[in-house]
Amino acid sequence: MDAAARDRTSTTRLHVRVDGIVQGVGFRPWVHRLATSAGLTGLVGNDAHGVFIEVQGPRSVLDDFLDDLQHDPPPLASIEEVIVTPITPREECGFVIATSRDGGERDVLVSPDVGTCDDCLAELWDPADRRYRYPFINCTNCGPRFTIVRGVPYDRPLTTMAGFTMCAACSAEYHDPADRRFHAQPVCCPDCGPALALVRDDKPVPGDPIDTAAALLANGEIVAVKGLGGYHLAVDATNEGAVTRLRARKRREERPFAVMVASLDTAAVHAHLQPAEADLLSDPARPIVLVARRDPDGLAPGVAPGNRSLGLMLAYTPLHHLLLAAVDRPIVLTSGNVSDEPIAHLDDDAFTRLDDIADAFLTHDRPIHTRTDDSVLRLVGSTPVPVRRSRGYVPRPITVPWAFPDHVLACGAELKNTICLARDHRAFVSHHIGDLENWETMQSYLAAIDHMADLFDVRPTVLAHDLHPDYLSTTHARDLAAASPNLHIVEVQHHHAHIASCLADNRVTGPVIGVAFDGLGYGTDGTLWGGEFLVADLCAADRVAHLRPVPLPGGATAIREPWRMAASHLTAAGVDARHAAVAARHPEHWNTVIAMARTGTNAPLTSSMGRLFDAVAAVAGLHDAVSFEGQAAIALEQVVEPHEPGRYHAPVIPGAPTQVDGSAMVRQALDDVANGASPGLVAARFHNGVLGLVSRMCDQIRDDTGLTTVALSGGVFQNALLVSGCVARLRQAGFTVLTHRQVPPNDGGISLGQAVVAAARARAGW
Ligand code: ZN
Ligand code: ZN
Ligand code: FE
């Protein structure tokens, strides 16, 4: 036998470290099966870093084993790195699964929650199965994860399943490496696991809770349903009376409700689904997907009034599957809260806060540790873009190709807040926390920071926050800084953070031409920005062009009343619009607002693109008042007449920075309306005008700087028409275009941007 052949057959022992999402996803039993079937010996275990393997056998067999390990992992696993080190062979027989080791620096990744898998569904509907119709059926490939985890390592005692002792049958499955439920931490059955209850007037209602809840829903009543990340409020989505009552009690005047259906077939009854949307709906993360509704769509008009799109999701827990089968129609499933409070996730809190809304509670005794809203995605072209990144995606890290030199906490913005903790080459963006405007949300914010820091062992030495002095996230950062003088503080301008988040999302460092369009963000000059062209890399951003600033008459009131922005822009354009339709709708206030705009009294300056959309929407007669930020812009996008070639022109005012006169577009819209143009025509010409100004400015900046990559970010880029239009035009003009894929373009992505800016400045020596 020659040396090479001897090497291939001689006994070798390897130590293998596997990093990534490898706990709670059936990784160890899979490794066990792989090794056993190849006749290898050794062990596999979890520790605070991930999974460790010691494996022994002939070199050639080990090579095949390593190949399978890296290229064919279980469906929910996500391997980031495999490190192989040869060690001394030892006498042993067989391959075993070692018990969890604790201690050391924790580096393990917790899996997001996963929708019920097909194997579990088959058992759920099988009368012969011991878990037939059991609402908590799960396995290593599906079930609750992040929402039930109290700490790491991910083992049952550190989950909210700790209080349930496994019965003999479940324990046998849990301990059998050949079983689908081997080391599935939430494994349980009707004999040993959580139980469902239907509670009405603080008393459990006798009978089958699912059947009773279904009967109540069919009868038009409102049922609070305990889900994975919190309580939802459910009503029959085909019953207009029920939907209206829910809206009134929840004080959610116009925001569309999400609808849950049992299957893709039902989804296709209510909406036009592209194949990529069907795939996204069926993803194990089970997000809400914004899709084009059919007309008629068979749903109550009050579900999504005035909207061409519909937020749909498929059932994602066994409880949802049972409920939808029993009620046999689509249901509205909206977060269990009043108005803008965070979703209720603790039972006592839910019973108190939702008491005036829900007629009954479908609840259970498996606690929810972390409140997590449903995620929302939208397809732009063929790319799924998150609008809200939460359940099913969090806490999967955003991996970046450069390392964070220090542990970073980024505090996020104000609206749609998330926080981000980062270390090594990973950024952990939190679940959607919400608008930091009330005590409840602030408590949720503080809890999220503590819990995530604990889970991922991030001990921040760098703190990043927004420039806005009045954001509660800024206040919190300053409080932390005052308490720990050793923290390194990094202030990140809002739109720089938007562009940086887009760079991190695409794993690039820049410099790029950054187009940041949003509602409002605090600028380095103390005015409110939002229609910005930056030349930016991760370290710094230079404002090279922006919309010409106009007053925001009445400050925050102007956000709720878009007609004020129409008044402001028309004044800036030198138009006397007293006799225009938009002015005639506000006879008492029009002149006052004009005076505010002229004098600047209670009217801070803003270059916001979001507010320019508001102004055009008001002039077009779509929305003079809104109940949530962005509503007017969404309406404008929805009415666009598809084939209209005309466009408004925004003159460029040379200077440093260059300014673009957006007010001129509002004037052109006003003229069109006076000549009888439809809102659809105005909306189309305005969208085309914005596309035109983006291409023109990017061309100019490329001429000046030689940069050929454009990053698009900010809440305005949730507008699919605008994103697809910009991408198409810019690509045609030879640009590389970066858009969001992992984090939202809106302020939900700000914390990631802050974290990577802080890291870049640390790398550059501050
Ligand atoms: Zn399963
Ligand atoms: Zn059991
Ligand atoms: Fe923003």
Tab-separated table of C-alpha atoms in Angstrom, residues 323-675:
chain	number	residue	atom	x	y	z
A	323	LEU	CA	-59.316	27.519	13.888
A	324	LEU	CA	-59.396	28.266	10.149
A	325	ALA	CA	-60.574	24.744	9.354
A	326	ALA	CA	-63.387	25.120	11.885
A	327	VAL	CA	-64.506	28.589	10.819
A	328	ASP	CA	-64.000	27.776	7.116
A	329	ARG	CA	-63.517	31.359	5.902
A	330	PRO	CA	-60.741	33.971	5.931
A	331	ILE	CA	-60.273	35.847	9.169
A	332	VAL	CA	-58.904	39.274	9.956
A	333	LEU	CA	-55.935	38.777	12.265
A	334	THR	CA	-54.579	42.055	13.546
A	335	SER	CA	-52.261	42.785	16.437
A	336	GLY	CA	-53.879	42.727	19.857
A	337	ASN	CA	-53.500	46.313	20.940
A	338	VAL	CA	-55.296	49.621	21.052
A	339	SER	CA	-54.113	52.111	18.459
A	340	ASP	CA	-50.307	52.444	18.616
A	341	GLU	CA	-49.540	50.484	21.793
A	342	PRO	CA	-47.342	47.401	21.462
A	343	ILE	CA	-49.005	44.033	20.870
A	344	ALA	CA	-50.101	42.335	24.119
A	345	HIS	CA	-48.117	39.164	24.833
A	346	LEU	CA	-48.540	38.489	28.558
A	347	ASP	CA	-51.850	36.922	29.553
A	348	ASP	CA	-52.776	39.319	32.379
A	349	ASP	CA	-51.854	42.315	30.277
A	350	ALA	CA	-53.851	41.007	27.314
A	351	PHE	CA	-56.904	40.348	29.459
A	352	THR	CA	-56.734	43.887	30.836
A	353	ARG	CA	-55.892	45.809	27.686
A	354	LEU	CA	-58.054	43.864	25.263
A	355	ASP	CA	-61.034	43.462	27.585
A	356	ASP	CA	-62.969	46.281	25.910
A	357	ILE	CA	-62.210	45.012	22.418
A	358	ALA	CA	-62.510	41.222	22.484
A	359	ASP	CA	-65.741	39.341	23.149
A	360	ALA	CA	-63.764	36.238	24.101
A	361	PHE	CA	-60.162	35.000	24.440
A	362	LEU	CA	-58.766	31.870	22.826
A	363	THR	CA	-55.746	31.402	25.053
A	364	HIS	CA	-53.335	28.836	26.452
A	365	ASP	CA	-50.738	28.308	29.148
A	366	ARG	CA	-47.491	28.333	27.142
A	367	PRO	CA	-45.972	31.713	28.024
A	368	ILE	CA	-44.610	34.063	25.346
A	369	HIS	CA	-41.244	35.459	26.384
A	370	THR	CA	-40.625	37.980	23.595
A	371	ARG	CA	-43.368	40.017	22.009
A	372	THR	CA	-42.967	39.671	18.233
A	373	ASP	CA	-45.280	41.112	15.593
A	374	ASP	CA	-45.980	39.494	12.242
A	375	SER	CA	-43.477	40.414	9.560
A	376	VAL	CA	-44.666	42.228	6.445
A	377	LEU	CA	-43.048	41.877	3.015
A	378	ARG	CA	-43.769	43.143	-0.440
A	379	LEU	CA	-42.459	41.968	-3.764
A	380	VAL	CA	-40.667	44.679	-5.750
A	381	GLY	CA	-39.970	43.251	-9.190
A	382	SER	CA	-38.881	39.781	-8.167
A	383	THR	CA	-37.219	40.839	-4.894
A	384	PRO	CA	-39.041	40.424	-1.582
A	385	VAL	CA	-38.546	43.637	0.398
A	386	PRO	CA	-39.331	43.743	4.121
A	387	VAL	CA	-41.694	46.457	5.291
A	388	ARG	CA	-41.576	45.106	8.844
A	389	ARG	CA	-38.967	42.505	9.815
A	390	SER	CA	-40.042	40.591	12.876
A	391	ARG	CA	-41.526	37.121	13.554
A	392	GLY	CA	-39.955	34.390	11.433
A	393	TYR	CA	-36.870	36.466	10.585
A	394	VAL	CA	-35.669	37.749	13.960
A	395	PRO	CA	-33.161	37.072	15.514
A	396	ARG	CA	-31.314	35.773	12.445
A	397	PRO	CA	-28.259	38.037	12.173
A	398	ILE	CA	-27.349	40.200	9.228
A	399	THR	CA	-23.857	38.978	8.383
A	400	VAL	CA	-21.401	41.567	7.131
A	401	PRO	CA	-18.076	40.868	5.382
A	402	TRP	CA	-16.130	43.103	7.764
A	403	ALA	CA	-15.854	42.652	11.521
A	404	PHE	CA	-17.271	44.896	14.213
A	405	PRO	CA	-14.129	45.833	16.172
A	406	ASP	CA	-16.149	46.459	19.342
A	407	HIS	CA	-19.506	45.390	20.697
A	408	VAL	CA	-22.040	47.911	19.454
A	409	LEU	CA	-25.517	48.905	20.585
A	410	ALA	CA	-27.379	51.019	18.035
A	411	CYS	CA	-30.465	52.673	19.497
A	412	GLY	CA	-32.495	53.136	16.308
A	413	ALA	CA	-34.830	55.978	15.422
A	414	GLU	CA	-38.268	56.901	16.754
A	415	LEU	CA	-40.965	55.439	14.493
A	416	LYS	CA	-40.982	51.717	13.623
A	417	ASN	CA	-38.052	51.392	15.998
A	418	THR	CA	-35.700	48.450	16.113
A	419	ILE	CA	-32.423	48.206	17.980
A	420	CYS	CA	-29.284	46.515	16.734
A	421	LEU	CA	-26.584	44.715	18.692
A	422	ALA	CA	-23.447	43.851	16.804
A	423	ARG	CA	-20.216	41.976	17.356
A	424	ASP	CA	-17.675	40.131	15.210
A	425	HIS	CA	-19.225	39.973	11.753
A	426	ARG	CA	-22.849	39.811	12.864
A	427	ALA	CA	-25.512	42.434	13.398
A	428	PHE	CA	-28.563	41.339	15.376
A	429	VAL	CA	-31.414	43.624	14.395
A	430	SER	CA	-34.257	43.254	16.890
A	431	HIS	CA	-37.888	42.515	16.257
A	432	HIS	CA	-40.105	45.485	15.381
A	433	ILE	CA	-40.551	47.431	18.605
A	434	GLY	CA	-42.871	50.149	17.336
A	435	ASP	CA	-43.178	53.896	17.681
A	436	LEU	CA	-41.309	55.084	20.783
A	437	GLU	CA	-44.083	57.407	21.814
A	438	ASN	CA	-45.562	55.845	24.928
A	439	TRP	CA	-44.476	54.196	28.162
A	440	GLU	CA	-45.530	50.693	27.079
A	441	THR	CA	-43.403	50.789	23.930
A	442	MET	CA	-40.469	52.239	25.824
A	443	GLN	CA	-40.615	49.325	28.312
A	444	SER	CA	-40.623	46.931	25.380
A	445	TYR	CA	-37.609	48.759	23.934
A	446	LEU	CA	-35.599	48.459	27.159
A	447	ALA	CA	-36.540	44.782	27.558
A	448	ALA	CA	-35.489	44.054	23.971
A	449	ILE	CA	-32.042	45.578	24.521
A	450	ASP	CA	-31.460	43.546	27.692
A	451	HIS	CA	-32.776	40.279	26.286
A	452	MET	CA	-30.880	40.467	22.999
A	453	ALA	CA	-27.653	41.554	24.726
A	454	ASP	CA	-28.023	38.545	26.988
A	455	LEU	CA	-28.882	36.055	24.226
A	456	PHE	CA	-25.996	37.044	22.003
A	457	ASP	CA	-23.581	38.002	24.752
A	458	VAL	CA	-23.106	41.506	23.435
A	459	ARG	CA	-21.554	43.849	26.014
A	460	PRO	CA	-21.647	47.184	24.216
A	461	THR	CA	-18.654	49.481	24.444
A	462	VAL	CA	-19.879	51.596	21.533
A	463	LEU	CA	-23.245	53.299	21.480
A	464	ALA	CA	-24.752	54.702	18.284
A	465	HIS	CA	-27.774	56.964	18.099
A	466	ASP	CA	-29.688	59.414	15.908
A	467	LEU	CA	-28.939	63.149	15.874
A	468	HIS	CA	-32.520	64.084	16.729
A	469	PRO	CA	-32.384	65.568	20.244
A	470	ASP	CA	-36.027	64.716	21.046
A	471	TYR	CA	-36.135	61.040	20.034
A	472	LEU	CA	-36.621	58.815	23.090
A	473	SER	CA	-33.941	56.557	21.603
A	474	THR	CA	-31.516	59.504	21.720
A	475	THR	CA	-32.528	60.304	25.297
A	476	HIS	CA	-31.945	56.689	26.255
A	477	ALA	CA	-28.511	56.690	24.600
A	478	ARG	CA	-27.567	59.847	26.482
A	479	ASP	CA	-28.772	58.345	29.779
A	480	LEU	CA	-26.649	55.246	29.164
A	481	ALA	CA	-23.667	57.398	28.247
A	482	ALA	CA	-24.046	59.449	31.425
A	483	ALA	CA	-24.163	56.260	33.513
A	484	SER	CA	-21.143	54.658	31.800
A	485	PRO	CA	-18.500	57.253	30.919
A	486	ASN	CA	-16.382	54.605	29.166
A	487	LEU	CA	-18.921	54.059	26.409
A	488	HIS	CA	-17.853	55.417	23.067
A	489	ILE	CA	-20.715	57.502	21.651
A	490	VAL	CA	-21.329	57.796	17.920
A	491	GLU	CA	-23.970	60.139	16.531
A	492	VAL	CA	-25.222	59.089	13.124
A	493	GLN	CA	-27.212	61.389	10.890
A	494	HIS	CA	-30.550	59.785	10.014
A	495	HIS	CA	-30.164	59.630	6.228
A	496	HIS	CA	-26.563	58.500	6.457
A	497	ALA	CA	-27.898	55.640	8.600
A	498	HIS	CA	-30.494	54.826	5.914
A	499	ILE	CA	-27.839	54.608	3.200
A	500	ALA	CA	-25.439	52.690	5.468
A	501	SER	CA	-28.184	50.149	6.238
A	502	CYS	CA	-28.641	49.638	2.490
A	503	LEU	CA	-24.865	49.167	2.101
A	504	ALA	CA	-24.777	46.604	4.929
A	505	ASP	CA	-27.848	44.900	3.483
A	506	ASN	CA	-25.850	44.435	0.256
A	507	ARG	CA	-22.521	43.704	2.004
A	508	VAL	CA	-20.712	46.637	0.397
A	509	THR	CA	-18.804	49.536	1.943
A	510	GLY	CA	-19.193	52.316	-0.642
A	511	PRO	CA	-18.647	55.079	-1.498
A	512	VAL	CA	-21.925	55.315	-3.376
A	513	ILE	CA	-24.456	57.872	-4.476
A	514	GLY	CA	-27.069	57.544	-1.716
A	515	VAL	CA	-30.642	58.567	-2.474
A	516	ALA	CA	-32.440	58.829	0.883
A	517	PHE	CA	-36.114	59.748	0.607
A	518	ASP	CA	-38.307	59.597	3.699
A	519	GLY	CA	-40.732	61.462	5.942
A	520	LEU	CA	-38.436	63.382	8.244
A	521	GLY	CA	-35.013	63.016	9.798
A	522	TYR	CA	-32.848	65.454	11.708
A	523	GLY	CA	-30.150	67.043	9.566
A	524	THR	CA	-26.671	68.216	10.533
A	525	ASP	CA	-27.874	71.808	10.059
A	526	GLY	CA	-30.759	71.367	12.504
A	527	THR	CA	-33.449	71.375	9.794
A	528	LEU	CA	-35.591	68.383	8.922
A	529	TRP	CA	-34.245	66.454	5.955
A	530	GLY	CA	-35.911	63.815	3.801
A	531	GLY	CA	-35.205	64.379	0.103
A	532	GLU	CA	-31.460	63.794	0.100
A	533	PHE	CA	-28.715	62.927	-2.344
A	534	LEU	CA	-25.606	61.916	-0.420
A	535	VAL	CA	-22.166	60.795	-1.375
A	536	ALA	CA	-21.657	58.248	1.344
A	537	ASP	CA	-19.576	55.367	2.554
A	538	LEU	CA	-19.871	53.626	5.902
A	539	CYS	CA	-17.817	56.307	7.680
A	540	ALA	CA	-19.263	59.544	6.413
A	541	ALA	CA	-21.871	61.173	4.229
A	542	ASP	CA	-21.726	64.373	2.258
A	543	ARG	CA	-24.992	66.081	1.352
A	544	VAL	CA	-24.497	66.961	-2.313
A	545	ALA	CA	-28.100	67.726	-3.292
A	546	HIS	CA	-31.567	67.907	-1.760
A	547	LEU	CA	-35.096	69.111	-2.315
A	548	ARG	CA	-35.416	72.846	-1.748
A	549	PRO	CA	-36.619	73.202	1.867
A	550	VAL	CA	-40.114	74.512	2.555
A	551	PRO	CA	-41.807	75.255	5.892
A	552	LEU	CA	-43.707	72.480	7.704
A	553	PRO	CA	-46.644	74.618	8.887
A	554	GLY	CA	-47.658	73.581	12.387
A	555	GLY	CA	-44.820	71.047	12.738
A	556	ALA	CA	-46.227	67.580	13.515
A	557	THR	CA	-49.750	68.783	12.601
A	558	ALA	CA	-48.551	69.081	9.001
A	559	ILE	CA	-47.808	65.342	9.010
A	560	ARG	CA	-51.412	64.576	9.953
A	561	GLU	CA	-52.814	67.200	7.545
A	562	PRO	CA	-51.174	66.906	4.114
A	563	TRP	CA	-53.174	69.903	2.784
A	564	ARG	CA	-50.839	72.081	4.882
A	565	MET	CA	-47.900	70.835	2.813
A	566	ALA	CA	-49.832	71.724	-0.342
A	567	ALA	CA	-50.249	75.254	1.034
A	568	SER	CA	-46.578	75.433	1.935
A	569	HIS	CA	-45.261	74.164	-1.416
A	570	LEU	CA	-47.662	76.349	-3.424
A	571	THR	CA	-46.562	79.396	-1.437
A	572	ALA	CA	-42.924	78.474	-2.112
A	573	ALA	CA	-43.762	78.177	-5.813
A	574	GLY	CA	-45.213	81.686	-5.745
A	575	VAL	CA	-48.764	80.542	-6.483
A	576	ASP	CA	-51.780	82.267	-5.024
A	577	ALA	CA	-53.967	79.203	-4.574
A	578	ARG	CA	-56.740	80.842	-2.532
A	579	HIS	CA	-59.339	79.866	-5.117
A	580	ALA	CA	-58.060	76.345	-5.793
A	581	ALA	CA	-60.082	73.330	-4.704
A	582	VAL	CA	-57.600	72.303	-2.011
A	583	ALA	CA	-57.834	75.790	-0.407
A	584	ALA	CA	-61.600	75.892	-0.732
A	585	ARG	CA	-61.817	72.737	1.403
A	586	HIS	CA	-60.148	74.628	4.289
A	587	PRO	CA	-61.658	78.121	4.158
A	588	GLU	CA	-60.994	78.957	7.817
A	589	HIS	CA	-57.401	77.767	8.064
A	590	TRP	CA	-55.869	78.244	4.628
A	591	ASN	CA	-54.757	81.857	5.200
A	592	THR	CA	-53.423	81.098	8.673
A	593	VAL	CA	-51.305	78.272	7.333
A	594	ILE	CA	-50.027	80.445	4.470
A	595	ALA	CA	-49.059	83.066	7.056
A	596	MET	CA	-47.229	80.424	9.118
A	597	ALA	CA	-45.349	79.301	6.013
A	598	ARG	CA	-44.432	82.889	5.114
A	599	THR	CA	-43.241	83.935	8.575
A	600	GLY	CA	-41.795	80.595	9.650
A	601	THR	CA	-43.739	80.728	12.914
A	602	ASN	CA	-44.099	77.158	14.182
A	603	ALA	CA	-42.993	76.054	10.737
A	604	PRO	CA	-39.566	74.372	10.716
A	605	LEU	CA	-37.940	73.932	7.311
A	606	THR	CA	-37.946	70.557	5.633
A	607	SER	CA	-36.549	69.052	2.442
A	608	SER	CA	-38.733	65.946	2.867
A	609	MET	CA	-39.732	63.877	-0.158
A	610	GLY	CA	-42.467	62.194	1.917
A	611	ARG	CA	-44.039	65.583	2.575
A	612	LEU	CA	-43.800	66.427	-1.143
A	613	PHE	CA	-45.841	63.272	-1.844
A	614	ASP	CA	-48.315	64.499	0.817
A	615	ALA	CA	-48.645	67.882	-0.903
A	616	VAL	CA	-49.350	66.306	-4.295
A	617	ALA	CA	-51.836	63.825	-2.766
A	618	ALA	CA	-53.723	66.740	-1.178
A	619	VAL	CA	-53.741	68.762	-4.400
A	620	ALA	CA	-54.984	65.673	-6.277
A	621	GLY	CA	-57.870	65.508	-3.796
A	622	LEU	CA	-56.863	62.151	-2.288
A	623	HIS	CA	-56.107	62.950	1.354
A	624	ASP	CA	-56.334	66.233	3.211
A	625	ALA	CA	-55.902	64.418	6.510
A	626	VAL	CA	-54.328	61.063	7.352
A	627	SER	CA	-54.509	58.733	10.322
A	628	PHE	CA	-50.986	57.322	9.873
A	629	GLU	CA	-47.735	58.601	8.401
A	630	GLY	CA	-47.330	57.678	4.755
A	631	GLN	CA	-51.047	57.117	4.130
A	632	ALA	CA	-51.308	59.896	1.510
A	633	ALA	CA	-48.185	58.694	-0.309
A	634	ILE	CA	-49.561	55.134	-0.389
A	635	ALA	CA	-52.835	56.436	-1.826
A	636	LEU	CA	-50.946	58.367	-4.480
A	637	GLU	CA	-48.985	55.275	-5.503
A	638	GLN	CA	-52.159	53.197	-5.704
A	639	VAL	CA	-54.052	55.456	-8.105
A	640	VAL	CA	-51.223	55.903	-10.631
A	641	GLU	CA	-52.457	55.528	-14.203
A	642	PRO	CA	-50.021	52.964	-15.592
A	643	HIS	CA	-49.365	54.111	-19.143
A	644	GLU	CA	-49.302	57.890	-18.726
A	645	PRO	CA	-46.058	59.206	-20.291
A	646	GLY	CA	-46.314	62.850	-19.072
A	647	ARG	CA	-44.257	64.123	-16.181
A	648	TYR	CA	-43.768	67.140	-13.957
A	649	HIS	CA	-40.488	69.004	-14.012
A	650	ALA	CA	-38.484	70.070	-10.985
A	651	PRO	CA	-35.927	72.768	-11.854
A	652	VAL	CA	-32.402	72.302	-10.536
A	653	ILE	CA	-30.896	75.210	-8.625
A	654	PRO	CA	-27.083	75.007	-8.881
A	655	GLY	CA	-25.083	75.460	-5.706
A	656	ALA	CA	-23.345	73.529	-2.996
A	657	PRO	CA	-25.400	71.574	-2.246
A	658	THR	CA	-27.512	71.569	-5.391
A	659	GLN	CA	-31.209	72.079	-4.749
A	660	VAL	CA	-34.166	70.634	-6.598
A	661	ASP	CA	-37.348	72.687	-6.668
A	662	GLY	CA	-40.008	70.114	-5.791
A	663	SER	CA	-42.581	72.876	-5.223
A	664	ALA	CA	-42.720	73.414	-8.985
A	665	MET	CA	-44.182	69.903	-9.323
A	666	VAL	CA	-46.962	70.791	-6.872
A	667	ARG	CA	-47.735	73.867	-8.987
A	668	GLN	CA	-47.963	71.720	-12.141
A	669	ALA	CA	-50.244	69.283	-10.303
A	670	LEU	CA	-52.485	72.198	-9.287
A	671	ASP	CA	-52.720	73.355	-12.909
A	672	ASP	CA	-53.620	69.837	-14.044
A	673	VAL	CA	-56.337	69.547	-11.385
A	674	ALA	CA	-57.740	72.934	-12.422
A	675	ASN	CA	-57.945	71.575	-15.969
